[in-house]
Coordinates of C-alpha atoms and ligand atoms in Angstrom, one line a residue:
Chain A
M192 CA 0.0 0.0 0.0
R193 CA 1.0 3.6 -0.5
V194 CA 1.5 6.3 2.1
V195 CA 2.7 9.9 2.1
V196 CA 3.1 12.3 4.9
D197 CA 2.8 16.1 4.4
L198 CA 6.0 17.0 6.3
N199 CA 5.2 20.7 6.2
R200 CA 2.2 19.9 8.3
C201 CA 3.7 17.2 10.5
Q202 CA 4.7 18.5 13.9
G203 CA 6.6 15.5 15.1
Y204 CA 4.0 14.6 17.7
A205 CA 4.8 10.9 17.2
Q206 CA 1.3 9.6 17.7
C207 CA 1.7 7.7 14.4
C208 CA 4.8 6.0 15.8
Y209 CA 2.8 4.5 18.7
A210 CA 0.0 3.4 16.4
A211 CA 2.2 1.8 13.7
P212 CA 5.8 1.5 15.1
D213 CA 6.9 -0.7 12.1
S214 CA 6.1 2.0 9.6
F215 CA 6.7 5.4 11.4
E216 CA 9.8 6.3 13.4
L217 CA 10.9 9.6 15.0
R218 CA 14.5 10.4 14.6
G219 CA 16.5 13.0 16.5
H220 CA 14.2 15.6 18.0
E221 CA 11.5 15.8 15.2
I222 CA 12.4 14.1 12.0
L223 CA 9.7 11.7 10.9
F224 CA 11.0 8.7 8.9
Y225 CA 8.2 6.5 7.5
D226 CA 7.8 3.7 5.1
P227 CA 5.9 5.0 2.0
A228 CA 5.3 1.4 0.8
P229 CA 4.3 -0.7 3.8
P230 CA 2.9 -4.3 3.3
D231 CA -0.8 -4.6 2.9
E232 CA -1.1 -6.4 6.3
A233 CA -0.1 -3.1 8.0
R234 CA -3.2 -1.3 6.8
P235 CA -5.2 -1.5 10.0
R236 CA -2.3 0.0 12.0
I237 CA -1.6 2.6 9.4
E238 CA -5.2 3.6 9.4
R239 CA -5.0 4.0 13.1
A240 CA -1.9 6.1 12.7
Q241 CA -3.8 8.3 10.2
Q242 CA -6.7 8.8 12.7
A243 CA -4.3 9.5 15.5
C244 CA -2.3 12.2 13.8
P245 CA -3.5 15.5 15.3
V246 CA -2.7 17.6 12.2
R247 CA -4.0 15.1 9.7
A248 CA -0.7 14.9 7.8
I249 CA -1.0 11.3 6.7
S250 CA -2.5 10.3 3.3
I251 CA -3.1 6.7 2.3
E252 CA -4.3 5.0 -0.8
P253 CA -7.8 3.6 -0.2
A254 CA -8.1 -0.2 -0.2
S255 CA -10.9 -0.1 -2.7
L256 CA -8.8 1.9 -5.2
D257 CA -7.9 -0.9 -7.7
R258 CA -11.5 -1.9 -8.0
E259 CA -12.8 1.6 -8.5
D260 CA -10.0 3.1 -10.6
A261 CA -10.6 1.0 -13.7
L262 CA -11.7 3.0 -16.8
Chain B
M175 CA -15.3 7.5 -28.2
T176 CA -17.3 10.6 -27.4
G177 CA -16.8 13.9 -29.1
D178 CA -15.4 15.5 -25.9
P179 CA -11.7 14.7 -25.5
G180 CA -11.9 15.9 -21.9
I181 CA -9.1 17.2 -19.7
V182 CA -5.5 16.4 -20.4
I183 CA -2.8 16.8 -17.7
V184 CA 0.8 17.1 -18.9
G185 CA 3.3 16.1 -16.3
A186 CA 2.5 13.0 -14.2
S187 CA 4.1 13.8 -10.9
L188 CA 3.0 15.5 -7.7
A189 CA 1.2 18.5 -9.2
G190 CA -0.3 16.3 -12.0
L191 CA -1.6 13.7 -9.6
R192 CA -3.0 16.2 -7.1
G193 CA -4.6 18.2 -10.0
A194 CA -6.3 15.0 -11.3
E195 CA -7.6 14.2 -7.8
A196 CA -8.9 17.7 -7.4
L197 CA -10.7 17.6 -10.8
R198 CA -12.5 14.4 -9.8
E199 CA -13.2 15.8 -6.3
G200 CA -14.6 19.0 -7.9
G201 CA -17.2 16.9 -9.8
Y202 CA -15.5 16.5 -13.2
D203 CA -16.8 13.3 -14.6
G204 CA -15.5 13.4 -18.2
P205 CA -12.5 11.8 -19.8
L206 CA -9.1 12.4 -18.1
T207 CA -5.7 11.8 -19.6
L208 CA -2.3 12.0 -17.8
V209 CA 0.7 12.4 -20.1
G210 CA 4.1 11.8 -18.5
D211 CA 7.6 11.9 -19.8
E212 CA 8.9 9.4 -17.2
P213 CA 7.9 5.7 -17.5
Y214 CA 6.6 5.7 -13.8
R215 CA 3.3 6.5 -12.1
P216 CA 3.7 9.6 -9.9
Y217 CA 6.3 9.3 -7.2
D218 CA 7.6 11.5 -4.4
R219 CA 10.9 13.3 -4.9
P220 CA 11.8 14.5 -1.3
P221 CA 12.9 11.0 -0.2
L222 CA 15.3 10.7 -3.2
S223 CA 18.0 13.1 -1.8
K224 CA 17.5 11.7 1.7
H225 CA 16.4 8.0 2.4
V226 CA 17.0 6.7 -1.1
L227 CA 20.6 7.9 -1.3
A228 CA 21.1 6.6 2.2
G229 CA 19.9 3.2 1.0
E230 CA 17.0 3.1 3.4
L231 CA 14.3 3.1 0.8
P232 CA 14.4 1.5 -2.7
P233 CA 13.6 4.1 -5.4
E234 CA 10.3 2.3 -6.3
A235 CA 9.0 2.7 -2.7
T236 CA 8.5 6.4 -3.4
A237 CA 5.3 5.9 -5.5
L238 CA 2.7 8.3 -4.3
P239 CA -0.7 7.2 -3.0
Q240 CA -3.6 7.9 -5.3
Q241 CA -6.2 9.2 -2.9
R242 CA -9.3 8.6 -5.1
P243 CA -10.3 6.7 -8.2
L244 CA -9.3 8.7 -11.3
R245 CA -10.5 6.5 -14.2
A246 CA -7.8 8.1 -16.2
H247 CA -5.9 7.2 -19.4
W248 CA -2.2 7.1 -18.5
R249 CA 0.2 8.0 -21.4
L250 CA 3.5 7.4 -19.7
G251 CA 7.0 7.4 -21.2
Q252 CA 6.0 10.1 -23.7
P253 CA 6.9 13.8 -23.5
A254 CA 4.6 16.4 -24.9
T255 CA 6.5 18.1 -27.6
A256 CA 4.1 20.7 -29.2
L257 CA 1.0 22.6 -28.3
D258 CA -1.5 23.8 -30.9
R259 CA -4.0 26.0 -29.2
T260 CA -6.1 26.7 -32.3
R261 CA -6.8 23.0 -32.9
K262 CA -6.7 22.3 -29.1
A263 CA -4.3 19.4 -29.3
I264 CA -0.8 18.5 -28.1
R265 CA 1.7 16.3 -29.9
L266 CA 3.7 13.6 -28.1
G267 CA 7.2 12.4 -28.7
D268 CA 6.0 9.4 -30.7
G269 CA 4.2 11.7 -33.1
S270 CA 0.7 10.9 -31.9
E271 CA -1.7 13.7 -31.2
V272 CA -3.8 14.1 -28.1
P273 CA -6.8 16.5 -28.4
Y274 CA -8.0 18.4 -25.3
T275 CA -10.9 20.4 -24.1
K276 CA -8.9 21.7 -21.2
L277 CA -5.3 21.3 -20.3
L278 CA -3.4 21.4 -17.0
I279 CA 0.3 21.9 -17.4
A280 CA 2.4 20.4 -14.5
T281 CA 5.7 19.6 -16.2
G282 CA 7.8 20.7 -13.2
A283 CA 11.5 21.2 -13.7
R284 CA 14.6 19.2 -14.3
A285 CA 18.0 19.4 -12.7
R286 CA 20.3 22.1 -14.1
P287 CA 23.1 20.1 -15.8
W288 CA 26.8 20.9 -15.1
P289 CA 27.3 23.9 -17.4
G290 CA 31.0 23.6 -17.8
E291 CA 33.5 21.1 -19.2
G292 CA 33.2 17.5 -18.1
A293 CA 29.4 17.2 -17.8
H294 CA 29.4 13.8 -19.6
L295 CA 32.1 12.1 -17.6
A296 CA 31.1 8.9 -15.8
G297 CA 30.7 9.6 -12.1
V298 CA 29.0 13.0 -12.5
F299 CA 25.4 13.0 -11.1
T300 CA 22.4 15.3 -10.7
I301 CA 19.4 14.4 -8.5
R302 CA 15.9 15.0 -9.8
G303 CA 14.3 11.7 -10.7
R304 CA 14.1 8.1 -9.5
D305 CA 16.6 6.9 -12.1
D306 CA 19.1 9.7 -11.0
A307 CA 18.8 8.7 -7.4
A308 CA 19.1 5.0 -8.2
A309 CA 22.3 5.5 -10.2
L310 CA 23.8 7.7 -7.6
R311 CA 22.9 5.3 -4.8
L312 CA 24.7 2.5 -6.7
A313 CA 27.8 4.7 -7.0
L314 CA 27.7 5.6 -3.3
A315 CA 27.3 2.0 -2.3
R316 CA 30.6 1.1 -4.1
P317 CA 31.8 3.4 -2.3
P318 CA 33.7 6.3 -4.0
K319 CA 37.0 7.5 -2.5
H320 CA 35.9 11.2 -2.3
V321 CA 32.6 12.8 -3.2
L322 CA 32.4 16.5 -4.4
V323 CA 29.0 18.2 -4.0
I324 CA 28.8 21.3 -6.1
G325 CA 26.2 23.7 -4.7
A326 CA 25.2 24.1 -1.0
G327 CA 21.5 24.5 -1.4
L328 CA 18.9 22.2 0.2
I329 CA 19.6 19.2 -2.1
G330 CA 23.4 19.6 -2.0
C331 CA 23.4 19.7 1.8
E332 CA 21.0 16.7 2.0
A333 CA 23.2 14.7 -0.3
A334 CA 26.3 15.6 1.7
S335 CA 24.6 14.5 4.9
C336 CA 23.7 11.1 3.3
C337 CA 27.4 10.7 2.2
R338 CA 28.6 11.2 5.7
D339 CA 25.9 8.8 7.1
L340 CA 27.5 6.3 4.7
G341 CA 31.0 7.1 5.9
V342 CA 32.0 8.5 2.6
P343 CA 34.4 11.5 2.6
V344 CA 32.8 14.6 1.1
T345 CA 33.7 18.1 0.1
L346 CA 30.9 20.6 -0.4
A347 CA 31.8 23.6 -2.6
D348 CA 29.8 26.8 -2.9
P349 CA 30.6 30.4 -3.8
N350 CA 28.9 31.7 -0.7
P351 CA 30.2 32.0 2.9
T352 CA 27.6 29.5 4.2
P353 CA 25.2 27.0 2.8
L354 CA 21.6 28.2 2.0
A355 CA 23.0 31.7 2.0
R356 CA 20.5 33.0 -0.6
V357 CA 17.5 31.3 1.0
L358 CA 18.1 31.9 4.7
G359 CA 21.1 34.3 4.9
T360 CA 24.6 33.6 6.3
L361 CA 23.6 34.1 10.0
V362 CA 21.2 31.1 9.9
G363 CA 23.4 29.4 7.3
G364 CA 26.1 29.4 10.0
T365 CA 24.0 26.7 11.8
I366 CA 24.5 24.4 8.9
V367 CA 28.3 25.3 8.8
E368 CA 28.4 24.0 12.4
C369 CA 26.5 20.8 11.3
L370 CA 29.0 20.3 8.5
R371 CA 31.9 20.7 10.8
R372 CA 30.6 18.2 13.3
A373 CA 29.8 15.7 10.5
D374 CA 33.3 16.1 9.0
V375 CA 32.2 17.6 5.7
A376 CA 34.9 19.7 4.2
Y377 CA 32.9 22.9 3.4
R378 CA 34.7 25.1 0.8
A379 CA 33.2 28.5 1.0
G380 CA 33.9 31.1 -1.7
T381 CA 34.7 28.3 -4.1
K382 CA 33.7 28.2 -7.7
V383 CA 34.3 25.1 -9.8
R384 CA 35.4 25.9 -13.3
A385 CA 35.7 22.5 -15.0
L386 CA 35.5 18.8 -14.3
M387 CA 38.3 16.7 -15.7
G388 CA 38.5 13.0 -16.3
E389 CA 40.8 10.0 -16.7
G390 CA 39.7 7.2 -19.0
G391 CA 36.2 8.8 -19.3
H392 CA 35.6 8.8 -15.5
V393 CA 35.7 12.0 -13.4
A394 CA 39.0 12.5 -11.5
G395 CA 39.0 16.0 -10.4
A396 CA 37.5 19.5 -10.3
H397 CA 39.5 22.6 -11.4
L398 CA 38.6 25.7 -9.4
H399 CA 38.4 29.3 -10.6
D400 CA 41.2 30.3 -8.3
G401 CA 43.5 27.7 -9.9
G402 CA 43.0 25.0 -7.2
L403 CA 42.1 21.4 -7.8
I404 CA 39.9 19.0 -5.8
E405 CA 40.5 15.3 -6.4
T406 CA 37.2 13.4 -6.6
D407 CA 35.8 10.3 -8.2
C408 CA 32.1 11.2 -7.7
V409 CA 30.6 14.6 -8.3
I410 CA 27.0 15.6 -7.4
V411 CA 25.9 18.7 -9.3
A412 CA 23.2 20.5 -7.2
L413 CA 22.8 23.8 -9.0
G414 CA 19.0 24.1 -9.1
A415 CA 16.5 23.5 -11.8
V416 CA 15.5 24.6 -15.3
R417 CA 12.4 24.0 -17.4
D418 CA 11.8 22.7 -20.9
T419 CA 9.1 25.0 -21.9
E420 CA 10.1 25.8 -25.5
W421 CA 7.1 23.8 -26.8
L422 CA 4.8 26.0 -24.8
A423 CA 6.4 29.2 -26.1
Q424 CA 5.9 27.9 -29.6
G425 CA 2.2 27.3 -28.7
G426 CA 1.9 31.1 -28.1
L427 CA 2.2 31.0 -24.3
R428 CA 4.5 33.2 -22.1
A429 CA 7.1 30.6 -21.2
D430 CA 10.8 30.5 -20.7
A431 CA 13.4 28.5 -18.8
G432 CA 12.1 30.2 -15.6
G433 CA 8.5 28.9 -16.0
L434 CA 5.2 29.4 -17.6
T435 CA 3.6 32.7 -16.7
C436 CA 0.0 32.6 -15.5
D437 CA -2.7 35.0 -14.2
A438 CA -3.5 35.1 -10.5
A439 CA -5.9 32.2 -10.9
C440 CA -3.2 30.0 -12.3
R441 CA -4.4 30.1 -16.0
A442 CA -1.6 30.3 -18.6
L443 CA -1.1 33.7 -20.2
T444 CA -0.9 34.0 -24.0
R445 CA 1.7 36.2 -25.7
A446 CA -0.9 38.9 -25.9
G447 CA -1.1 38.8 -22.1
D448 CA -4.6 37.4 -21.6
P449 CA -5.3 34.1 -19.8
D450 CA -6.3 31.1 -21.9
P451 CA -9.3 30.0 -19.8
D452 CA -8.8 26.4 -21.0
I453 CA -5.1 26.1 -19.9
G454 CA -4.1 26.0 -16.2
A455 CA -0.7 25.4 -14.7
A456 CA 0.6 24.3 -11.3
G457 CA 3.7 23.2 -9.4
D458 CA 7.4 24.0 -10.1
V459 CA 6.6 25.1 -13.7
A460 CA 4.0 27.8 -12.8
R461 CA 4.9 31.4 -12.4
W462 CA 2.1 33.5 -11.1
P463 CA 1.4 36.9 -9.4
N464 CA 1.1 36.0 -5.8
P465 CA -1.5 38.3 -4.1
L466 CA 0.3 37.7 -0.7
Y467 CA 3.3 39.6 -2.2
G468 CA 1.4 42.4 -3.8
G469 CA 1.1 40.5 -7.1
R470 CA 4.8 39.8 -7.5
E471 CA 5.4 37.1 -10.0
M472 CA 7.1 34.0 -8.6
T473 CA 7.6 30.3 -9.0
V474 CA 7.7 28.3 -5.8
E475 CA 9.6 25.0 -6.2
H476 CA 8.5 23.2 -3.1
W477 CA 6.3 20.2 -2.3
G478 CA 3.5 22.1 -0.5
N479 CA 3.0 24.5 -3.4
A480 CA 2.6 21.7 -6.0
V481 CA -0.2 20.2 -3.8
E482 CA -2.1 23.5 -3.2
Q483 CA -1.6 25.1 -6.6
A484 CA -2.7 21.9 -8.4
A485 CA -6.0 22.0 -6.5
H486 CA -6.4 25.7 -7.2
A487 CA -5.6 25.4 -10.9
A488 CA -8.0 22.5 -11.2
R489 CA -10.8 24.7 -9.7
S490 CA -10.0 27.5 -12.1
L491 CA -10.4 25.1 -15.0
L492 CA -13.7 23.8 -13.6
R493 CA -15.1 27.2 -12.7
P494 CA -14.1 29.6 -15.5
D495 CA -17.0 31.9 -14.4
D496 CA -15.4 32.4 -10.9
P497 CA -11.6 32.7 -11.1
R498 CA -10.0 33.2 -7.7
P499 CA -6.5 34.4 -7.0
Y500 CA -4.1 31.9 -5.6
R501 CA -2.7 33.3 -2.4
H502 CA 0.2 31.2 -1.1
L503 CA 2.7 31.4 1.7
P504 CA 5.7 29.5 0.5
A505 CA 6.9 26.7 2.8
F506 CA 9.4 23.9 2.8
W507 CA 11.0 21.3 5.0
S508 CA 14.4 19.6 4.8
S509 CA 16.1 17.1 7.0
Q510 CA 19.9 16.9 7.1
F511 CA 22.6 16.1 9.7
G512 CA 19.9 14.8 12.0
I513 CA 18.1 18.2 12.1
N514 CA 14.6 19.0 10.9
I515 CA 14.6 22.4 9.1
K516 CA 11.2 24.0 8.2
A517 CA 10.6 27.4 6.7
V518 CA 7.7 29.6 5.8
G519 CA 7.6 32.9 3.8
L520 CA 10.4 34.3 1.7
A521 CA 13.4 35.5 3.7
E522 CA 15.1 37.0 0.8
G523 CA 15.6 40.8 1.2
A524 CA 15.2 40.7 5.0
D525 CA 17.0 43.4 6.9
A526 CA 16.8 41.8 10.3
V527 CA 16.4 38.4 11.9
A528 CA 15.1 37.7 15.4
I529 CA 15.8 34.5 17.4
V530 CA 12.3 34.2 19.0
Q531 CA 12.4 30.7 20.4
G532 CA 15.2 28.4 21.6
D533 CA 18.9 28.7 21.5
R534 CA 21.2 29.3 18.4
A535 CA 24.2 27.7 20.1
A536 CA 22.3 24.5 20.7
Q537 CA 21.1 24.5 17.1
R538 CA 17.5 24.3 18.2
Y539 CA 15.8 27.6 17.5
L540 CA 13.1 29.5 15.6
A541 CA 14.2 32.6 13.7
V542 CA 11.8 35.2 12.2
Y543 CA 12.9 37.5 9.4
G544 CA 11.9 41.1 9.2
R545 CA 11.9 43.7 6.5
S546 CA 11.0 47.4 7.0
G547 CA 9.4 46.5 10.3
R548 CA 7.2 43.6 9.0
S549 CA 7.6 39.9 9.6
I550 CA 8.2 38.2 6.3
A551 CA 9.5 34.7 6.9
A552 CA 10.5 32.2 9.6
V553 CA 12.8 29.2 9.9
S554 CA 12.9 26.5 12.5
F555 CA 15.7 24.1 13.4
D556 CA 14.2 21.3 15.5
Q557 CA 11.7 23.8 16.8
A558 CA 8.7 23.2 14.5
R559 CA 6.0 23.4 17.2
W560 CA 5.7 27.2 17.1
L561 CA 6.1 27.6 13.4
P562 CA 2.4 27.6 12.5
S563 CA 1.7 30.5 14.9
Y564 CA 4.5 32.5 13.3
A565 CA 3.3 31.5 9.8
D566 CA -0.1 33.1 10.6
R567 CA 1.6 36.3 11.7
I568 CA 3.7 36.4 8.6
A569 CA 0.7 35.8 6.3
E570 CA -1.0 38.8 8.1
G571 CA 2.1 41.0 7.6
A572 CA 2.4 41.5 11.4
A573 CA 5.0 43.8 12.9
F574 CA 8.6 42.7 13.4
P575 CA 9.6 41.1 15.7
P576 CA 6.3 39.3 16.1
I577 CA 4.9 38.9 19.7
L578 CA 3.2 35.7 20.6
D579 CA 1.8 35.0 24.0
A580 CA 4.1 32.1 24.2
T581 CA 5.2 31.1 27.7
D582 CA 8.5 29.7 26.6
Q583 CA 9.6 32.7 24.6
G584 CA 12.8 34.0 26.1
R585 CA 14.7 37.2 25.4
V586 CA 14.5 38.0 21.7
E587 CA 17.9 38.6 20.0
I588 CA 17.8 40.7 16.9
L589 CA 20.6 40.3 14.4
A590 CA 21.7 41.0 10.8
P591 CA 20.6 38.2 8.5
G592 CA 23.7 38.4 6.2
F593 CA 22.3 37.9 2.7
P594 CA 25.0 37.9 0.0
P595 CA 24.9 40.8 -2.5
A596 CA 22.6 40.2 -5.5
R597 CA 24.3 38.4 -8.3
P598 CA 24.7 40.2 -11.6
G599 CA 22.3 39.2 -14.3
P600 CA 18.6 39.5 -15.1
A601 CA 16.4 40.1 -12.0
A602 CA 13.9 37.5 -13.1
D603 CA 16.5 34.8 -13.1
E604 CA 17.5 35.9 -9.5
R605 CA 13.9 35.6 -8.3
M606 CA 13.5 32.2 -9.9
R607 CA 16.3 30.6 -7.9
E608 CA 15.6 32.1 -4.6
M609 CA 12.5 30.0 -4.1
A610 CA 13.8 26.8 -5.4
H611 CA 14.3 23.5 -3.5
V612 CA 17.8 23.4 -5.0
Ligands
FAD126 C1 15.7 15.5 -4.8 C2 14.6 16.5 -4.4 C3 14.3 16.6 -3.1 C4 13.3 17.5 -2.7 N1 13.0 17.7 -1.4 C5 12.0 18.5 -1.0 C6 11.7 18.7 0.4 O1 12.4 18.1 1.3 N2 10.8 19.6 0.7 C7 10.1 20.3 -0.2 O2 9.2 21.1 0.2 N3 10.3 20.1 -1.5 C8 11.2 19.2 -1.9 N4 11.5 19.1 -3.3 C9 10.7 19.8 -4.3 C10 9.4 19.0 -4.7 O3 9.7 17.7 -4.9 C11 8.9 19.7 -6.0 O4 8.5 21.0 -5.7 C12 7.8 18.9 -6.6 O5 8.2 17.6 -7.1 C13 7.1 19.6 -7.7 O6 6.1 18.9 -8.3 P1 5.7 19.1 -9.9 O7 4.7 18.0 -10.1 O8 5.4 20.5 -10.1 O9 7.0 18.8 -10.7 P2 7.9 17.5 -10.9 O10 7.9 16.7 -9.7 O11 9.2 18.0 -11.4 O12 7.2 16.7 -12.0 C14 7.1 17.1 -13.4 C15 6.8 15.9 -14.2 O13 6.6 16.3 -15.5 C16 7.3 15.5 -16.4 N5 7.5 16.3 -17.7 C17 8.4 17.3 -17.9 N6 8.3 17.8 -19.1 C18 7.3 17.0 -19.7 C19 6.7 17.0 -21.0 N7 7.1 17.9 -22.0 N8 5.8 16.1 -21.3 C20 5.4 15.2 -20.4 N9 5.9 15.2 -19.1 C21 6.8 16.1 -18.8 C22 8.6 15.2 -15.7 O14 9.3 14.1 -16.3 C23 8.1 15.0 -14.3 O15 7.7 13.6 -14.1 C24 12.5 18.2 -3.7 C25 12.8 18.0 -5.0 C26 13.8 17.2 -5.4 C27 14.1 17.0 -6.9
SF4_127 S1 1.3 11.8 14.2 FE1 1.2 13.3 12.6 S2 2.2 15.1 13.3 FE2 2.8 13.4 14.6 S3 4.7 12.6 13.8 FE3 3.0 11.4 13.0 S4 2.6 12.5 11.0 FE4 3.8 13.9 12.3

């Protein structure tokens, strides 16, 4: 699955790191390092991370995309 | 096939993708085509000069999420080469024609190649696309004996930081006394000099590379203007970006290597100076009069602008009856040497800088730039928490230094920002570079 974080918006609050520690990691004081292509099994945790982010900086590709994106 | 060819987006990267999403979100239900020069679906560039070079992310992991169904035709691996506004069609590299009802131009920029001798030697790299980053990553993994980075802008510093993380010796050469001198001034640039020193990067201030020379087709050294020589087997050229917009100029639009000029609603201007209501532009390629700066024309080559401007230009295409000006406070982030740097506004031309939070010596602070008594920009080093409050003040044009009711605001130190003197050359060219993520 695909993930992108708006790092202008991100405040380094680290809530995402608690929700999905395999995919989000805080480095130094406030650098967020994240996996933009986590495995599909991680989706529930990543969705929790998205919900937990206080500034709504995390965007993810919807699970239904492939089905609905066809021409 | 219906008679309506629909909306065509040229440039399938961040602005192109976000423009497409905004068109669908705005209720556009007709045919949608994305034309892209690169063979890949849209991907994210910021990780390229950071985690991809460091070997932490494979280049293909940077593909961007598509946030909604687009039901689009993707024409990838084909550049648009000509625009015919009378017949409302573009031509692609393979000679085929793509008609459009409306067009969104999001062709971004490409890395400025090494302008001097030696540009084609093996071991000379630029960083703009996935393939560039993949090739440079391979070279860094070998590893080289000594890397030379030419240009201490954001991308040059990020690359130097990655080299040191990999344990590769690196020299960073720039004509200015500190990195980011034109973007943030030499006072704040001094913080990066300190980072470079700690990370063991050899920073060569006041240094201009004249030519690259090779041995057996591979780069071996860099000749300097002052007669010196730097021995290197890997050169990273980080000198900013240019745009291939000749095809637009031939189509009767106001375009040059600095960008495609638009009206305030992000619609492309014709040579005659009126907007073409059927052609919008967004992202690194778009130059528009920003109402936040009294209508001064600018391009903003940062991630956040590509996202916001794409949505704005999409709206202008869908609502020609109600064009609205695109008011944008430029912003960027960068991470290097373990520090998170974030900035808002345009610091260029500031006459003072105030350290409003934190401690400069500890390399953790927030600085606000002032000009003629107004707050115009702010930068934070590992101090992002307060940045949004200052961004609001800056957008309002608040007095300098700005006062927040912040409890942890200590004594405010006011200093000279130390911008280098303006370079000779056309003013437009100056403006173009100042706002680039170079
Ligand atoms: C290495 C790097 C690191 C960066 N890091 C940061 C960062 O940390 N923070 C930040 O704020 N910003 C950063 N940026 C800037 C940010 O990535 C850009 O502002 C953003 O990519 C602009 O998006 P865009 O879609 O306008 O242009 P681009 O991403 O340049 O995309 C334009 C696309 O159009 C294609 N194209 C060009 N000409 C044609 C044609 N004639 N026909 C068809 N297709 C064409 C190109 O191949 C490209 O795929 C970075 C940029 C780079 C290169
Ligand atoms: S929760 Fe949101 S703000 Fe906090 S680190 Fe994660 S992305 Fe950034």
